[in-house]
Amino acid sequence: MNKLYQDHRSADDLTVLTVEQMYAADAHAIGNGISGIALMERAGQGAAEVILGAYRRTATAILCGPGNNGGDGYVIARRLHAEGWPVEVFATQGGRGLSGDAKVMADKWADECAGVVHPLDAFGEAQASGAGLIVDALFGAGLARPIEGVAAQALGHADRSGVRVLAIDVPSGVDGDTGLVRGQTVRADRTVTFFRTKPGHHLEPGRRFCGTTHVIDIGIPPSALEAPGAPGPRLYENAPGLWAPALRHLGATAHKYEHGACVVASGGPGRTGAARLAARAALRAGAGLVTLAVPAAALAEVAASETSVMVRIAEDTDAFGPLVAAAKATSLVLGPGLGTEGAEAERTRALVLAALALTGRGGAPIPVVLDADALTVFDADPQSLFNACHSGVVMTPHEGEFARLFGSAVDGAQGKLARAGAAADLFGGVVILKGRDTVIAEAGGLAAINTLAPPYLATAGSGDVLAGIIAGQMGPQGSAFMAASAGVYMHSAAGLACGLGLIADDLIRALPLVRQHLAGHTPTAFAQSLLLRERDG
């Protein structure tokens, strides 16, 4: 558990660059006196050091492409040869027709090592299975078309061989901006990239093909992050360095209202479980006070099971607004268990629209988390929902909900990151497009990719808990994007703390443990007992 929170990277270190942004960073470095040859030499040396540290000496086949990725491959060949490794190089067009820095490095391989370059079509099943390691230096993240022909055949042989593969930049065929596969690719054991990661390292399916990704410092100055001529989103890997300053922590003299008051709208009898999960999660995640707004018919059911969470009756929108005002709410959660059929659907729609119109002290809109049923009831008329939204709205759809709500409006957007960003722009708030590679996107281009989520978060009620955690971090003065990013991370960390076999209730029990780690404290025995009590009992 401690290892999860030993990530001291700053927001600059967490920056993820698109392919165009990386080209601009390279150009910035060259413009500041670092030659392309020096960058390539450092890239190949860094990759060779990863190989030397991760693998035992073995016969190594290096597949080199016609561009800078191939140039890196020739440097790796030369460096491994100097360490006594048996190396064979296979290159597109047999290494002919190269230009620029890649040609310089190919010539060095030939001159300094008497290195032979085999044509790529000579790399068959026998060569692949006979190697102990294959280095994929064919094509990088900026590949513009699907891989086919001889290159596709070579990657296919490498993939089917079962031999360990180290990829340079990204596995050839993985789109650096989207993580999507263009034609053929290969599943790498490790991927070595330079300066900063790219979206394709974190987004599925590219993430699976990359294996463990190593980021090598090749001397590009941090000022390159501000280089002009690099269009695209402000994108980050989701980790504490991005949002830790905005995280809610208890002050020595604070009272409960200073830590936010959350109102969660509940469905009717037999449908209150999801809202109760969200309410408890909001309380554990940082809200000082949480109120469940329930129909009268569900009052006994909820009141019998809740002690720390307050329970109030709100049949309809006429009662909901005054309840929110009386609770001094600084965040709202609508959707979990509210209902999507008949009269329940009408109540859900009305409550959502009413909530989006509410303002808190000072007249600012109250931040709202919309999940599950609060999204589904607008499938037939999403624009009516979008028109009512404001910048403090966080929507948390999974892929199915996203497709029904935003599908036709984001047609043409390539990849998960672009789709989430386009959706956020539609209504001016924040979208959390859930999955193993959850994307948090804010209108205007700010985005983060979550890389921490374990697969066992896929359990009933997990999304309700996430909605509550986010609301527990929200407030009228804070950033909805930062609250959403922190909430997604805390949710993932709680899942890792629980491990296999978790249920949604376990995630809530794990939150004190997660929060104490994030605050830099040693978890108390009580916090640990909350997580373990049910299993030990």
Coordinates of C-alpha atoms in Angstrom, one line a residue:
M1 CA 0.0 0.0 0.0
N2 CA 2.8 2.5 0.8
K3 CA 4.2 2.1 -2.7
L4 CA 1.1 3.7 -4.1
Y5 CA 1.8 7.0 -2.5
Q6 CA 5.6 7.2 -3.0
D7 CA 4.9 9.0 -6.3
H8 CA 6.5 12.4 -5.8
R9 CA 6.3 13.5 -9.4
S10 CA 5.2 17.1 -10.1
A11 CA 2.5 18.1 -12.5
D12 CA 5.3 18.8 -15.1
D13 CA 6.6 15.3 -14.6
L14 CA 3.1 13.9 -15.1
T15 CA 2.6 15.7 -18.4
V16 CA 1.6 13.4 -21.3
L17 CA 2.5 14.7 -24.7
T18 CA 0.7 14.1 -28.0
V19 CA 2.9 13.2 -31.0
E20 CA 2.8 16.8 -32.3
Q21 CA 3.8 18.1 -28.9
M22 CA 6.7 15.7 -28.7
Y23 CA 7.9 16.8 -32.2
A24 CA 7.7 20.4 -30.8
A25 CA 9.7 19.4 -27.7
D26 CA 12.4 17.8 -30.0
A27 CA 12.5 20.9 -32.1
H28 CA 12.8 23.1 -29.0
A29 CA 15.8 21.0 -27.8
I30 CA 17.5 21.3 -31.1
G31 CA 16.8 25.0 -31.2
N32 CA 18.6 25.3 -27.9
G33 CA 21.8 23.7 -29.1
I34 CA 21.2 19.9 -28.6
S35 CA 21.8 18.2 -31.9
G36 CA 19.5 15.5 -33.3
I37 CA 22.5 13.2 -33.4
A38 CA 23.0 13.8 -29.6
L39 CA 19.4 13.1 -28.9
M40 CA 19.4 9.9 -30.9
E41 CA 22.6 8.7 -29.2
R42 CA 21.2 9.3 -25.8
A43 CA 17.9 7.6 -26.7
G44 CA 19.7 4.5 -27.9
Q45 CA 22.1 4.5 -25.0
G46 CA 19.1 4.8 -22.5
A47 CA 17.3 2.0 -24.2
A48 CA 20.4 -0.2 -24.1
E49 CA 20.8 0.5 -20.4
V50 CA 17.2 -0.7 -19.8
I51 CA 18.0 -3.9 -21.7
L52 CA 21.2 -4.5 -19.8
G53 CA 19.5 -4.0 -16.5
A54 CA 16.4 -6.1 -17.3
Y55 CA 17.7 -9.0 -19.3
R56 CA 20.5 -11.5 -19.2
R57 CA 22.9 -11.5 -22.2
T58 CA 21.2 -13.3 -25.0
A59 CA 20.9 -13.4 -28.8
T60 CA 19.1 -10.2 -29.8
A61 CA 17.3 -9.4 -33.0
I62 CA 16.8 -5.7 -33.7
L63 CA 14.2 -4.6 -36.2
C64 CA 15.0 -1.2 -37.6
G65 CA 12.7 1.1 -39.6
P66 CA 13.5 3.8 -42.1
G67 CA 13.2 6.8 -39.6
N68 CA 14.4 8.0 -36.3
N69 CA 13.1 4.9 -34.5
G70 CA 15.3 2.8 -36.7
G71 CA 18.2 5.2 -35.9
D72 CA 17.7 4.4 -32.2
G73 CA 17.8 0.7 -33.1
Y74 CA 21.2 1.1 -34.7
V75 CA 22.5 2.8 -31.6
I76 CA 21.2 0.0 -29.4
A77 CA 22.9 -2.6 -31.6
R78 CA 26.2 -0.8 -31.3
R79 CA 25.9 -0.4 -27.5
L80 CA 24.9 -4.1 -27.0
H81 CA 27.6 -5.3 -29.3
A82 CA 30.1 -3.3 -27.1
E83 CA 28.9 -5.3 -24.1
G84 CA 29.5 -8.6 -25.9
W85 CA 25.9 -9.4 -26.8
P86 CA 25.3 -11.3 -30.0
V87 CA 23.2 -8.9 -32.2
E88 CA 21.6 -9.2 -35.6
V89 CA 20.0 -6.2 -37.3
F90 CA 17.1 -6.6 -39.7
A91 CA 16.0 -3.4 -41.5
T92 CA 13.4 -2.2 -44.0
Q93 CA 15.0 -2.2 -47.5
G94 CA 18.1 -3.8 -45.9
G95 CA 19.0 -0.4 -44.4
R96 CA 19.2 1.3 -47.8
G97 CA 17.8 4.7 -48.6
L98 CA 18.3 6.1 -45.1
S99 CA 18.9 9.8 -44.6
G100 CA 19.7 12.2 -41.8
D101 CA 20.5 11.1 -38.3
A102 CA 19.3 7.5 -38.9
K103 CA 21.8 7.1 -41.8
V104 CA 24.6 8.4 -39.5
M105 CA 23.8 5.8 -36.9
A106 CA 23.5 3.0 -39.5
D107 CA 26.9 3.9 -40.9
K108 CA 28.4 3.8 -37.3
W109 CA 27.0 0.3 -36.8
A110 CA 28.6 -0.8 -40.1
D111 CA 31.9 1.0 -39.5
E112 CA 32.6 0.6 -35.8
C113 CA 31.1 -2.9 -35.3
A114 CA 31.5 -4.3 -38.9
G115 CA 27.7 -4.8 -38.4
V116 CA 25.7 -6.5 -41.1
V117 CA 22.2 -5.3 -41.9
H118 CA 19.8 -8.0 -43.1
P119 CA 16.7 -7.2 -45.1
L120 CA 13.6 -7.3 -42.9
D121 CA 12.0 -10.0 -45.1
A122 CA 14.8 -12.3 -43.8
F123 CA 13.3 -12.1 -40.3
G124 CA 11.1 -15.2 -40.3
E125 CA 9.7 -17.6 -37.8
A126 CA 13.1 -19.3 -37.3
Q127 CA 14.9 -16.0 -36.7
A128 CA 12.2 -14.8 -34.2
S129 CA 12.1 -18.0 -32.2
G130 CA 15.9 -18.3 -32.3
A131 CA 16.3 -15.0 -30.5
G132 CA 16.3 -14.5 -26.8
L133 CA 15.2 -10.9 -27.2
I134 CA 13.6 -8.9 -30.0
V135 CA 13.9 -5.1 -30.1
D136 CA 11.1 -3.4 -32.1
A137 CA 12.6 -0.2 -33.5
L138 CA 10.5 -0.2 -36.7
F139 CA 8.0 2.6 -36.4
G140 CA 7.3 5.2 -33.6
A141 CA 4.2 6.9 -32.2
G142 CA 3.7 9.1 -35.2
L143 CA 2.8 6.3 -37.6
A144 CA 0.4 7.7 -40.2
R145 CA -1.0 4.5 -41.8
P146 CA -1.6 0.9 -41.0
I147 CA 1.4 -1.4 -41.0
E148 CA 1.2 -4.0 -43.8
G149 CA 3.5 -6.0 -46.0
V150 CA 6.9 -7.1 -44.9
A151 CA 6.8 -5.1 -41.7
A152 CA 3.5 -6.6 -40.7
Q153 CA 4.9 -10.1 -41.3
A154 CA 8.0 -9.4 -39.2
L155 CA 5.9 -8.1 -36.3
G156 CA 3.6 -11.1 -36.6
H157 CA 6.6 -13.5 -36.4
A158 CA 7.8 -11.6 -33.3
D159 CA 4.4 -11.7 -31.7
R160 CA 3.8 -15.4 -32.3
S161 CA 7.3 -16.5 -31.2
G162 CA 6.7 -15.9 -27.5
V163 CA 10.1 -14.3 -27.3
R164 CA 10.4 -11.2 -25.1
V165 CA 10.1 -7.9 -27.0
L166 CA 11.3 -4.5 -26.1
A167 CA 9.7 -1.7 -28.1
I168 CA 11.2 1.7 -28.8
D169 CA 8.8 4.7 -28.3
V170 CA 5.7 2.5 -28.7
P171 CA 5.2 -1.0 -30.1
S172 CA 5.1 -0.5 -33.9
G173 CA 1.5 -0.1 -35.0
V174 CA 0.2 1.5 -31.9
D175 CA -1.0 5.1 -32.5
G176 CA 0.7 7.4 -30.0
D177 CA -2.2 9.7 -29.7
T178 CA -5.1 7.2 -29.3
G179 CA -3.6 3.9 -28.3
L180 CA -5.5 2.3 -31.2
V181 CA -3.8 -0.3 -33.4
R182 CA -3.0 0.5 -37.0
G183 CA -2.8 -2.8 -38.8
Q184 CA -0.3 -5.2 -37.1
T185 CA 1.5 -4.7 -33.8
V186 CA 3.4 -6.7 -31.3
R187 CA 2.9 -7.3 -27.6
A188 CA 6.0 -5.9 -25.8
D189 CA 7.4 -7.0 -22.5
R190 CA 8.8 -3.4 -22.1
T191 CA 8.6 -0.1 -23.9
V192 CA 11.2 2.6 -23.8
T193 CA 10.1 6.1 -24.6
F194 CA 11.8 9.5 -24.1
F195 CA 11.2 12.7 -22.2
R196 CA 7.5 12.2 -21.5
T197 CA 4.9 9.5 -22.1
K198 CA 2.2 9.8 -24.8
P199 CA -1.5 9.0 -24.7
G200 CA -1.0 5.7 -26.4
H201 CA 1.1 4.4 -23.5
H202 CA -1.9 4.8 -21.2
L203 CA -5.0 4.3 -23.4
E204 CA -6.3 0.8 -24.3
P205 CA -5.5 -1.2 -26.2
G206 CA -2.1 0.4 -26.6
R207 CA -1.4 0.2 -22.8
R208 CA -1.7 -3.6 -23.0
F209 CA 0.8 -3.9 -25.9
C210 CA 3.3 -1.6 -24.2
G211 CA 4.0 -3.7 -21.1
T212 CA 6.1 -1.8 -18.6
T213 CA 6.9 1.6 -19.9
H214 CA 10.3 3.2 -19.1
V215 CA 10.7 7.0 -19.6
I216 CA 14.3 8.0 -20.5
D217 CA 15.8 11.5 -19.9
I218 CA 17.7 12.3 -23.1
G219 CA 18.4 15.9 -22.2
I220 CA 15.4 17.7 -23.5
P221 CA 14.9 20.7 -21.1
P222 CA 11.7 21.1 -19.1
S223 CA 11.1 24.4 -20.9
A224 CA 10.1 22.3 -23.9
L225 CA 6.8 21.7 -22.2
E226 CA 6.0 25.3 -23.0
A227 CA 7.3 25.1 -26.5
P228 CA 5.2 26.9 -29.1
G229 CA 3.7 25.1 -32.1
A230 CA 2.5 22.1 -30.1
P231 CA -1.3 22.0 -30.4
G232 CA -3.4 19.6 -28.4
P233 CA -4.8 19.1 -24.9
R234 CA -3.1 19.8 -21.6
L235 CA -2.9 16.2 -20.6
Y236 CA -1.6 14.5 -17.5
E237 CA -1.2 11.1 -15.9
N238 CA -3.6 11.1 -13.0
A239 CA -1.5 11.1 -9.8
P240 CA -1.3 13.1 -6.6
G241 CA 1.2 15.6 -8.0
L242 CA -1.6 16.9 -10.3
W243 CA -4.3 17.5 -7.6
A244 CA -2.8 17.1 -4.1
P245 CA -2.9 20.8 -3.3
A246 CA -6.6 20.8 -3.9
L247 CA -7.3 17.7 -1.8
R248 CA -9.5 18.2 1.2
H249 CA -7.7 17.8 4.6
L250 CA -8.9 18.5 8.1
G251 CA -7.7 21.8 9.5
A252 CA -7.0 22.1 13.2
T253 CA -9.9 24.5 13.8
A254 CA -12.2 23.5 11.0
H255 CA -15.9 22.6 11.5
K256 CA -18.0 20.2 9.4
Y257 CA -19.4 22.9 7.0
E258 CA -15.9 24.0 6.1
H259 CA -15.4 20.5 4.6
G260 CA -18.4 20.6 2.5
A261 CA -22.0 19.5 2.8
C262 CA -23.3 17.0 0.2
V263 CA -26.8 16.1 -0.7
V264 CA -27.5 12.8 -2.4
A265 CA -30.9 12.2 -4.1
S266 CA -32.3 8.7 -3.5
G267 CA -34.8 6.5 -5.3
G268 CA -37.9 4.9 -3.8
P269 CA -38.3 1.8 -1.7
G270 CA -36.1 -1.1 -2.7
R271 CA -33.9 1.3 -4.8
T272 CA -32.0 3.2 -2.1
G273 CA -28.9 1.0 -1.9
A274 CA -27.0 2.9 -4.6
A275 CA -27.7 6.3 -3.1
R276 CA -26.7 5.1 0.3
L277 CA -23.3 3.8 -1.1
A278 CA -22.7 7.2 -2.6
A279 CA -23.7 9.1 0.6
R280 CA -21.3 7.0 2.8
A281 CA -18.5 7.4 0.2
A282 CA -18.9 11.2 0.2
L283 CA -18.7 11.2 4.0
R284 CA -15.6 9.0 4.1
A285 CA -14.0 11.0 1.2
G286 CA -14.0 14.3 3.0
A287 CA -17.5 15.9 3.2
G288 CA -18.3 17.2 6.7
L289 CA -22.0 16.5 6.4
V290 CA -24.1 14.3 4.0
T291 CA -27.8 14.3 3.6
L292 CA -29.9 11.7 1.8
A293 CA -33.0 13.2 0.1
V294 CA -35.6 10.3 -0.1
P295 CA -39.2 9.9 -1.0
A296 CA -41.5 9.5 2.1
A297 CA -42.1 5.9 1.2
A298 CA -38.4 5.1 1.5
L299 CA -37.8 6.9 4.8
A300 CA -38.1 3.9 7.1
E301 CA -35.9 1.8 4.9
V302 CA -33.1 4.3 4.8
A303 CA -33.4 5.6 8.3
A304 CA -33.1 2.1 9.7
S305 CA -29.7 1.6 8.0
E306 CA -28.1 5.0 8.3
T307 CA -26.6 6.7 11.3
S308 CA -23.8 9.1 10.2
V309 CA -25.8 10.2 7.1
M310 CA -28.7 12.5 7.7
V311 CA -32.1 11.5 6.1
R312 CA -34.7 14.0 4.9
I313 CA -37.8 13.7 2.8
A314 CA -37.9 15.1 -0.7
E315 CA -40.7 13.8 -2.9
D316 CA -40.3 16.2 -5.8
T317 CA -38.5 19.3 -7.0
D318 CA -40.6 21.6 -4.8
A319 CA -39.1 19.9 -1.7
F320 CA -35.7 19.3 -3.1
G321 CA -34.6 22.9 -3.5
P322 CA -35.5 23.9 0.1
L323 CA -33.8 20.8 1.4
V324 CA -30.6 21.6 -0.4
A325 CA -30.7 25.1 1.0
A326 CA -31.3 23.9 4.5
A327 CA -28.4 21.5 4.3
K328 CA -26.1 24.3 3.1
A329 CA -25.1 22.0 0.3
T330 CA -21.8 22.5 -1.5
S331 CA -22.1 19.4 -3.7
L332 CA -24.9 17.2 -5.0
V333 CA -25.1 13.7 -6.3
L334 CA -27.9 12.5 -8.6
G335 CA -28.4 9.3 -10.4
P336 CA -27.6 6.3 -8.3
G337 CA -30.8 4.3 -8.0
L338 CA -33.1 7.2 -8.9
G339 CA -35.0 5.2 -11.5
T340 CA -35.5 5.2 -15.3
E341 CA -39.0 3.9 -15.8
G342 CA -42.4 5.6 -15.8
A343 CA -43.0 8.0 -12.9
E344 CA -39.6 7.4 -11.5
A345 CA -38.0 8.5 -14.8
E346 CA -40.0 11.7 -14.7
R347 CA -38.9 12.4 -11.1
T348 CA -35.3 11.7 -12.0
R349 CA -35.4 14.1 -15.0
A350 CA -37.1 16.8 -12.9
L351 CA -34.7 16.5 -10.0
V352 CA -31.6 16.7 -12.3
L353 CA -32.8 19.8 -14.0
A354 CA -33.8 21.4 -10.7
A355 CA -30.4 20.5 -9.2
L356 CA -28.5 22.1 -12.1
A357 CA -30.4 25.3 -11.6
L358 CA -29.6 25.6 -7.8
T359 CA -27.1 28.1 -6.5
G360 CA -25.3 28.2 -3.2
R361 CA -24.0 31.0 -1.1
G362 CA -22.6 33.8 -3.2
G363 CA -24.9 32.8 -6.1
A364 CA -22.6 30.3 -7.8
P365 CA -24.1 27.1 -9.1
I366 CA -23.7 24.2 -6.8
P367 CA -21.4 21.5 -8.2
V368 CA -23.2 18.4 -9.3
V369 CA -22.1 14.8 -9.9
L370 CA -24.4 13.1 -12.5
D371 CA -24.2 9.3 -12.7
A372 CA -26.1 6.3 -13.9
D373 CA -29.9 7.0 -14.0
A374 CA -29.4 10.8 -14.1
L375 CA -27.7 10.3 -17.5
T376 CA -29.9 7.4 -18.9
V377 CA -33.2 9.4 -18.6
F378 CA -31.8 11.9 -21.0
D379 CA -30.9 9.4 -23.8
A380 CA -33.8 10.6 -26.0
D381 CA -33.1 14.3 -25.5
P382 CA -29.5 14.8 -24.4
Q383 CA -29.5 18.4 -25.5
S384 CA -32.0 19.4 -22.8
L385 CA -29.4 18.1 -20.3
F386 CA -26.5 19.8 -21.9
N387 CA -28.3 23.1 -22.1
A388 CA -28.9 23.1 -18.3
C389 CA -25.3 22.2 -17.3
H390 CA -22.6 24.5 -16.0
S391 CA -18.8 24.2 -15.4
G392 CA -19.3 22.5 -12.0
V393 CA -21.1 19.5 -13.5
V394 CA -19.2 16.2 -13.5
M395 CA -20.7 13.3 -15.5
T396 CA -19.5 9.8 -14.9
P397 CA -20.6 7.5 -17.8
H398 CA -19.3 4.1 -18.7
E399 CA -18.9 3.3 -22.4
G400 CA -22.5 2.2 -22.9
E401 CA -24.0 5.3 -21.2
F402 CA -21.5 7.5 -23.1
A403 CA -22.5 6.1 -26.4
R404 CA -26.2 6.6 -25.7
L405 CA -25.8 10.1 -24.5
F406 CA -23.0 11.5 -26.6
G407 CA -22.5 9.0 -29.5
S408 CA -23.9 11.0 -32.4
A409 CA -22.5 14.2 -31.2
V410 CA -18.9 13.0 -31.0
D411 CA -18.8 11.0 -34.2
G412 CA -15.4 11.4 -35.9
A413 CA -13.5 11.9 -32.7
Q414 CA -10.6 9.5 -32.8
G415 CA -9.9 7.5 -29.6
K416 CA -11.1 7.7 -26.0
L417 CA -9.3 11.0 -25.1
A418 CA -10.8 12.9 -28.1
R419 CA -14.3 11.5 -27.4
A420 CA -14.2 12.5 -23.8
G421 CA -12.9 16.0 -24.6
A422 CA -15.5 16.5 -27.3
A423 CA -18.3 15.5 -24.8
A424 CA -17.0 17.8 -22.1
D425 CA -17.1 20.7 -24.6
L426 CA -20.7 19.9 -25.5
F427 CA -22.0 20.9 -22.0
G428 CA -19.1 22.9 -20.6
G429 CA -18.2 20.7 -17.6
V430 CA -16.2 17.5 -16.8
V431 CA -16.6 14.0 -18.2
I432 CA -15.2 10.9 -16.5
L433 CA -15.3 8.2 -19.2
K434 CA -14.8 5.1 -17.1
G435 CA -12.8 2.0 -17.8
R436 CA -9.4 0.5 -17.1
D437 CA -8.0 3.6 -18.8
T438 CA -10.5 6.1 -17.3
V439 CA -10.2 9.6 -18.9
I440 CA -11.1 12.7 -17.0
A441 CA -11.7 15.6 -19.4
E442 CA -12.7 19.2 -18.8
A443 CA -14.2 21.5 -21.4
G444 CA -11.4 23.5 -23.1
G445 CA -8.8 20.7 -23.3
L446 CA -7.6 19.9 -19.8
A447 CA -7.5 16.1 -19.3
A448 CA -6.0 13.3 -17.3
I449 CA -5.7 9.5 -17.8
N450 CA -6.0 7.2 -14.8
T451 CA -3.5 4.4 -14.8
L452 CA -4.0 2.9 -11.3
A453 CA -7.4 1.1 -11.6
P454 CA -7.3 -2.6 -10.8
P455 CA -9.7 -4.9 -12.7
Y456 CA -11.6 -6.0 -9.6
L457 CA -13.3 -2.5 -9.4
A458 CA -15.8 -4.0 -11.9
T459 CA -18.4 -4.9 -9.3
A460 CA -21.9 -3.7 -8.5
G461 CA -22.0 -0.4 -6.7
S462 CA -18.5 0.6 -7.5
G463 CA -19.6 3.5 -9.7
D464 CA -22.0 4.7 -7.0
V465 CA -19.1 4.9 -4.6
L466 CA -17.0 6.8 -7.2
A467 CA -19.8 9.4 -7.5
G468 CA -19.8 9.9 -3.8
I469 CA -16.0 10.2 -3.5
I470 CA -16.0 12.9 -6.1
A471 CA -18.7 14.8 -4.4
G472 CA -16.9 14.5 -1.1
Q473 CA -14.0 16.4 -2.7
M474 CA -16.1 19.1 -4.4
G475 CA -16.8 22.6 -3.2
P476 CA -18.0 25.9 -4.6
Q477 CA -14.5 27.4 -4.6
G478 CA -12.6 24.3 -5.9
S479 CA -12.0 22.9 -9.4
A480 CA -14.5 20.2 -10.5
F481 CA -11.7 18.8 -12.7
M482 CA -9.3 18.4 -9.7
A483 CA -12.1 16.9 -7.5
A484 CA -13.0 14.5 -10.2
S485 CA -9.3 13.5 -10.8
A486 CA -8.7 13.1 -7.1
G487 CA -11.8 11.0 -6.7
V488 CA -10.9 8.7 -9.5
Y489 CA -7.5 8.1 -8.1
M490 CA -8.8 7.5 -4.5
H491 CA -11.4 5.1 -5.8
S492 CA -8.6 3.1 -7.6
A493 CA -6.3 3.2 -4.6
A494 CA -9.2 1.9 -2.4
G495 CA -9.7 -0.9 -4.9
L496 CA -6.0 -1.9 -4.7
A497 CA -6.1 -1.7 -0.9
C498 CA -9.0 -4.2 -0.9
G499 CA -7.7 -6.6 -3.5
L500 CA -9.5 -9.5 -5.1
G501 CA -13.0 -10.2 -3.9
L502 CA -13.9 -6.7 -3.0
I503 CA -17.5 -5.4 -2.9
A504 CA -18.5 -1.8 -3.1
D505 CA -18.8 -1.5 0.7
D506 CA -15.2 -2.5 1.0
L507 CA -14.1 0.5 -1.1
I508 CA -15.8 2.9 1.5
R509 CA -14.1 1.1 4.4
A510 CA -10.7 1.6 2.6
L511 CA -11.1 5.3 2.2
P512 CA -9.7 6.3 5.6
L513 CA -6.6 4.2 4.8
V514 CA -6.2 5.9 1.4
R515 CA -6.8 9.4 2.8
Q516 CA -4.2 8.9 5.6
H517 CA -1.6 7.8 3.1
L518 CA -2.3 10.7 0.8
A519 CA -2.0 13.1 3.8
G520 CA 1.4 11.7 4.6
H521 CA 0.3 10.0 7.8
T522 CA 0.9 6.5 9.0
P523 CA -2.5 4.8 8.9
T524 CA -4.0 4.2 12.3
A525 CA -5.0 0.8 13.6
F526 CA -8.6 1.9 13.5
A527 CA -8.4 2.9 9.8
Q528 CA -6.9 -0.5 9.0
S529 CA -9.5 -2.3 11.1
L530 CA -12.3 -0.7 9.1
L531 CA -11.0 -2.4 6.0
L532 CA -10.4 -5.8 7.7
R533 CA -13.3 -6.0 10.1
E534 CA -15.8 -7.8 7.9
R535 CA -13.2 -10.4 6.7
D536 CA -11.7 -11.0 10.1
G537 CA -15.2 -11.3 11.5

